[in-house]
Structure formats: structure tokens, C-alpha cells
Short mmCIF file of C-alpha atoms in Angstrom, two decimals:
data_model
loop_
_atom_site.label_atom_id
_atom_site.label_comp_id
_atom_site.label_asym_id
_atom_site.label_seq_id
_atom_site.Cartn_x
_atom_site.Cartn_y
_atom_site.Cartn_z
CA UNK A 1 0.04 0.26 -0.15
CA UNK A 2 0.99 3.26 -1.11
CA UNK A 3 1.53 5.53 2.44
CA UNK A 4 3.62 8.32 4.26
CA UNK A 5 3.43 8.66 7.93
CA UNK A 6 5.00 12.11 10.18
CA UNK A 7 6.14 12.03 12.98
CA UNK A 8 8.61 14.77 15.16
CA UNK A 9 6.12 16.84 15.72
CA UNK A 10 5.23 18.07 19.48
CA UNK A 11 5.96 21.10 21.74
CA UNK A 12 8.19 23.41 21.41
CA UNK A 13 9.73 26.84 22.77
CA UNK A 14 9.99 30.04 20.83
CA UNK A 15 13.44 29.79 19.34
CA UNK A 16 14.02 26.07 19.50
CA UNK A 17 14.22 22.90 16.77
CA UNK A 18 12.82 20.80 15.79
CA UNK A 19 12.89 18.14 12.88
CA UNK A 20 10.04 16.11 11.26
CA UNK A 21 10.05 12.86 8.96
CA UNK A 22 7.98 11.21 6.74
CA UNK A 23 8.07 7.86 6.24
CA UNK A 24 7.31 6.14 2.85
CA UNK A 25 6.31 2.42 1.96
CA UNK A 26 4.80 1.99 -1.69
CA UNK A 27 7.06 3.93 -3.64
CA UNK A 28 10.49 5.33 -3.42
CA UNK A 29 10.64 9.23 -1.60
CA UNK A 30 13.99 9.65 -4.36
CA UNK A 31 11.76 8.80 -7.22
CA UNK A 32 9.75 11.55 -6.38
CA UNK A 33 8.94 15.69 -5.89
CA UNK A 34 7.82 15.29 -2.22
CA UNK A 35 6.26 17.94 -0.44
CA UNK A 36 5.13 19.39 3.17
CA UNK A 37 1.90 21.59 3.55
CA UNK A 38 1.14 22.71 6.91
CA UNK A 39 -2.54 24.11 8.27
CA UNK A 40 -2.37 26.52 11.37
CA UNK A 41 -5.69 26.08 13.42
CA UNK A 42 -8.52 27.01 11.65
CA UNK A 43 -7.00 28.45 8.93
CA UNK A 44 -6.31 27.12 5.09
CA UNK A 45 -3.62 24.51 3.32
CA UNK A 46 0.03 26.53 3.11
CA UNK A 47 2.38 24.78 1.51
CA UNK A 48 5.44 25.26 2.82
CA UNK A 49 8.46 23.47 0.91
CA UNK A 50 9.69 20.77 -1.83
CA UNK A 51 11.76 18.00 -2.90
CA UNK A 52 13.01 17.13 -6.43
CA UNK A 53 14.18 14.04 -7.33
CA UNK A 54 17.47 15.72 -8.23
CA UNK A 55 18.04 16.85 -4.67
CA UNK A 56 16.68 20.96 -6.08
CA UNK A 57 14.78 22.38 -2.92
CA UNK A 58 12.13 24.79 -3.15
CA UNK A 59 10.70 27.22 -0.25
CA UNK A 60 7.87 29.91 1.27
CA UNK A 61 9.14 32.83 1.37
CA UNK A 62 7.82 32.01 5.06
CA UNK A 63 10.50 29.37 6.28
CA UNK A 64 12.99 30.38 3.92
CA UNK A 65 16.13 30.52 5.72
CA UNK A 66 14.96 28.85 8.82
CA UNK A 67 13.76 25.39 7.30
CA UNK A 68 15.28 22.44 5.07
CA UNK A 69 14.17 19.84 3.13
CA UNK A 70 16.26 16.56 2.64
CA UNK A 71 16.50 12.83 2.02
CA UNK A 72 18.73 10.76 3.47
CA UNK A 73 20.21 7.95 0.99
CA UNK A 74 19.41 4.73 2.33
CA UNK A 75 16.06 5.61 4.32
CA UNK A 76 13.16 5.84 2.24
CA UNK A 77 12.12 9.18 4.34
CA UNK A 78 12.53 12.83 3.84
CA UNK A 79 12.90 14.89 6.47
CA UNK A 80 12.16 18.87 7.98
CA UNK A 81 14.00 20.62 9.56
CA UNK A 82 12.81 23.06 11.16
CA UNK A 83 15.42 25.91 13.06
CA UNK A 84 14.05 29.05 14.33
CA UNK A 85 10.88 28.37 15.24
CA UNK A 86 7.83 30.93 15.66
CA UNK A 87 4.59 30.58 17.26
CA UNK A 88 3.29 31.37 13.82
CA UNK A 89 4.44 28.49 12.47
CA UNK A 90 2.41 26.25 14.42
CA UNK A 91 0.28 23.69 11.94
CA UNK A 92 -1.03 20.57 11.22
CA UNK A 93 2.19 19.24 9.52
CA UNK A 94 1.28 17.47 5.83
CA UNK A 95 3.98 15.42 3.84
CA UNK A 96 2.63 14.67 0.59
CA UNK A 97 3.53 13.13 -2.72
CA UNK A 98 3.12 14.56 -6.33
CA UNK A 99 1.40 12.88 -8.54
CA UNK A 100 2.30 10.49 -11.38
CA UNK A 101 0.09 9.10 -13.53
CA UNK A 102 1.77 6.95 -16.44
CA UNK A 103 1.44 10.26 -19.15
CA UNK A 104 4.16 12.22 -16.43
CA UNK A 105 3.84 14.16 -13.61
CA UNK A 106 2.03 17.69 -12.37
CA UNK A 107 2.16 20.00 -10.69
CA UNK A 108 -0.44 18.29 -7.75
CA UNK A 109 -0.50 15.92 -5.12
CA UNK A 110 -1.97 13.12 -4.48
CA UNK A 111 -0.44 11.26 -1.05
CA UNK A 112 -0.26 12.72 1.42
CA UNK A 113 -0.28 11.28 5.56
CA UNK A 114 -2.46 11.68 8.00
CA UNK A 115 -0.37 15.06 9.48
CA UNK A 116 1.25 15.56 12.49
CA UNK A 117 0.85 18.45 15.32
CA UNK A 118 3.72 21.17 15.80
CA UNK A 119 3.06 23.37 18.41
CA UNK A 120 5.43 26.19 19.13
CA UNK A 121 4.69 28.08 22.52
CA UNK A 122 5.87 29.29 25.62
CA UNK B 1 2.69 35.26 -2.30
CA UNK B 2 -0.76 35.97 -0.87
CA UNK B 3 -3.71 33.04 -0.81
CA UNK B 4 -5.51 32.36 -2.95
CA UNK B 5 -9.14 33.86 -2.82
CA UNK B 6 -11.82 31.46 -2.71
CA UNK B 7 -15.34 32.20 -1.48
CA UNK B 8 -15.79 30.68 2.19
CA UNK B 9 -18.86 28.86 2.47
CA UNK B 10 -20.65 26.93 -0.72
CA UNK B 11 -24.23 25.65 -0.38
CA UNK B 12 -26.26 23.24 -2.06
CA UNK B 13 -28.80 20.35 -2.11
CA UNK B 14 -29.02 16.94 -2.49
CA UNK B 15 -28.82 16.89 -6.78
CA UNK B 16 -28.06 20.54 -7.05
CA UNK B 17 -24.62 22.22 -8.72
CA UNK B 18 -22.55 23.80 -7.01
CA UNK B 19 -19.41 26.22 -8.07
CA UNK B 20 -16.47 27.73 -6.62
CA UNK B 21 -14.18 29.71 -7.60
CA UNK B 22 -10.55 30.12 -7.09
CA UNK B 23 -9.34 33.31 -8.13
CA UNK B 24 -5.23 34.31 -8.03
CA UNK B 25 -3.19 36.92 -9.90
CA UNK B 26 -1.04 36.75 -13.19
CA UNK B 27 1.49 35.49 -11.44
CA UNK B 28 0.34 31.96 -10.42
CA UNK B 29 -3.17 31.46 -12.35
CA UNK B 30 -3.66 33.45 -15.16
CA UNK B 31 -0.16 32.32 -16.10
CA UNK B 32 -0.16 28.64 -15.07
CA UNK B 33 -1.83 25.74 -16.08
CA UNK B 34 -1.34 24.23 -13.25
CA UNK B 35 -4.06 24.59 -11.25
CA UNK B 36 -5.47 21.28 -8.71
CA UNK B 37 -7.63 20.70 -6.15
CA UNK B 38 -8.40 19.05 -3.10
CA UNK B 39 -11.02 17.48 -1.17
CA UNK B 40 -10.30 18.07 2.86
CA UNK B 41 -12.71 16.08 5.45
CA UNK B 42 -11.56 17.25 8.47
CA UNK B 43 -8.73 15.52 10.52
CA UNK B 44 -8.18 12.88 7.46
CA UNK B 45 -5.48 13.75 4.73
CA UNK B 46 -6.64 16.17 1.72
CA UNK B 47 -7.69 14.44 -1.59
CA UNK B 48 -6.81 15.31 -5.04
CA UNK B 49 -9.88 15.80 -7.33
CA UNK B 50 -8.35 17.87 -10.37
CA UNK B 51 -4.86 18.61 -12.01
CA UNK B 52 -3.51 21.00 -14.44
CA UNK B 53 -7.04 22.76 -13.76
CA UNK B 54 -9.37 20.42 -15.81
CA UNK B 55 -8.28 16.71 -15.42
CA UNK B 56 -9.68 14.19 -12.78
CA UNK B 57 -7.22 11.61 -11.27
CA UNK B 58 -7.94 7.78 -12.54
CA UNK B 59 -11.28 7.27 -9.20
CA UNK B 60 -12.27 11.15 -9.18
CA UNK B 61 -15.67 10.85 -10.16
CA UNK B 62 -16.90 12.81 -12.86
CA UNK B 63 -19.39 14.55 -10.34
CA UNK B 64 -16.10 17.17 -9.78
CA UNK B 65 -14.76 18.82 -12.57
CA UNK B 66 -12.66 22.33 -13.22
CA UNK B 67 -12.08 25.23 -15.66
CA UNK B 68 -10.45 27.89 -15.89
CA UNK B 69 -10.92 31.99 -17.48
CA UNK B 70 -7.70 34.35 -16.42
CA UNK B 71 -7.04 34.34 -13.00
CA UNK B 72 -10.08 32.93 -11.99
CA UNK B 73 -9.81 29.08 -11.80
CA UNK B 74 -13.72 26.89 -11.39
CA UNK B 75 -14.45 23.38 -9.92
CA UNK B 76 -17.58 22.61 -10.02
CA UNK B 77 -19.52 19.40 -8.05
CA UNK B 78 -22.64 18.77 -10.18
CA UNK B 79 -25.53 15.75 -8.13
CA UNK B 80 -23.82 17.00 -5.10
CA UNK B 81 -24.37 14.19 -2.31
CA UNK B 82 -24.66 13.99 1.88
CA UNK B 83 -20.63 13.31 0.88
CA UNK B 84 -19.60 15.88 -0.47
CA UNK B 85 -19.80 18.30 2.19
CA UNK B 86 -15.99 19.12 3.13
CA UNK B 87 -13.39 21.29 3.06
CA UNK B 88 -12.07 22.61 -0.55
CA UNK B 89 -9.16 24.48 -1.78
CA UNK B 90 -7.53 25.68 -4.85
CA UNK B 91 -3.57 25.24 -5.32
CA UNK B 92 -1.58 26.74 -8.35
CA UNK B 93 1.81 26.30 -9.04
CA UNK B 94 3.43 30.01 -8.81
CA UNK B 95 6.79 32.14 -9.88
CA UNK B 96 10.58 31.04 -8.74
CA UNK B 97 9.20 27.10 -7.84
CA UNK B 98 6.29 27.71 -5.11
CA UNK B 99 2.91 26.62 -4.79
CA UNK B 100 0.01 28.59 -3.04
CA UNK B 101 -3.26 27.23 -1.92
CA UNK B 102 -6.33 28.94 -1.86
CA UNK B 103 -8.45 30.10 0.95
CA UNK B 104 -10.52 26.85 1.36
CA UNK B 105 -14.19 27.23 0.85
CA UNK B 106 -16.34 25.16 3.33
CA UNK B 107 -19.15 23.09 1.07
CA UNK B 108 -22.49 21.92 3.14
CA UNK B 109 -25.13 20.24 1.76
CA UNK B 110 -28.02 21.48 3.29
#
């Protein structure tokens, strides 16, 4: 079964760091663009970051310079290292896989994790 | 990058059609045909409904359709069903290889 499972969330103080993990099953994360999307309490979805198959990385303006997306060789997972956390980063974080069909890959996300809560508070 | 603008809520009776608009700018919806739509039941993972403005992944009912005109994309749900009650989000590829989601629309089935 194709599946994504997030881990590593929790409560952290402002200015602190947290590393989210997203473990994949049923496919290889190295073969697809992978994304992080978040949803603050009572708010809508917000795109956070993407990791291309070539290791290229992309970030929203609100996290650029503070967050780092990465993969690790030998592990079918990818990560989001979050530094200098702020109250505004409080959200449910989802990892997601780019949608691909037999005609190619597209700018859309078809497999999502269930999400993990990150709370930034003193 | 500002969020794409969607109506906060739309509603309809079972069997009716509803349309959700998604208004962006020339830096996202207006220039790229990479608009996707997602259905999100609270507490669950979002589900992809539409990609490339109007394409449906296999398994998505043809009751869901997408279109675009200028800076505004639209999702139409035809033959509304009770299970369609959820939050809906549009998303567009944007300049500088970023993505922007819409503000979200709550669909209520009366």
C-alpha cells in the first residue's frame, strides 16, 4: 500500500528547533518530488517546501532560511528541519507526494500523510 | 505570495450543482495551467480531485470538474451528495517554483 507517515512533531519553545520525518511505503521517495504542506489551527492549507528528485529544494517565503528539506540515502524517508521556530509556525504538518500517471508527473499532490501537530509556545 | 481567494462557503441541496471560484493573479493562476483542487475532510488527509485545471485522476467521479478563465479557476460539483460536505482548496504553481493554496471553501449539503 502506498502510504506516508509523519513523525517528530510536538511542543517546542519559540526559537527552538524540530525535525519532522516522513516515512514512505509502497514507493521510493527518491523517485518523486516530495512536499510539505501545513495547516494552522482554523486556517487553510499553506505550501511549505518541496524536494525534487535531483535534490533541488524550494521553500515558501515564510520559511526560507529557517527550514531545510532533505532526504537521506538508504532510508525511504524525507525530512523537514525547522529552526528558529515562531508561534506562527504552529500547525498540522502534512507530507505529500507529487502525482504521477503513465503520462508523466504533474504539479499536484496525490498521496498525503495524516499530518502531525507542531506547537510553538512558551 | 498571497493566498488565492475562494468564497468562505457555498451550499446546495442533494442533486444540485455548486461552483467554487479561485482567484489569483498573473503570477500564478493567470499564467500557469497547473491548478489543482483538493477535498479535505477535517482530521483526514486531503484528497486530490483535479490537476492541470481540468484533469481528473482515475477514481475521482466525473461529478467533479474544473475550468479556468483568466486569473480565476473554478471547481464545479454536479449532483451534490451528502459525502461531498467538506472543505475544498485550490492550489496553483506560481513564480519562483512555489505553490500557493486558496483560502478554502466549506461546502455544506443542505
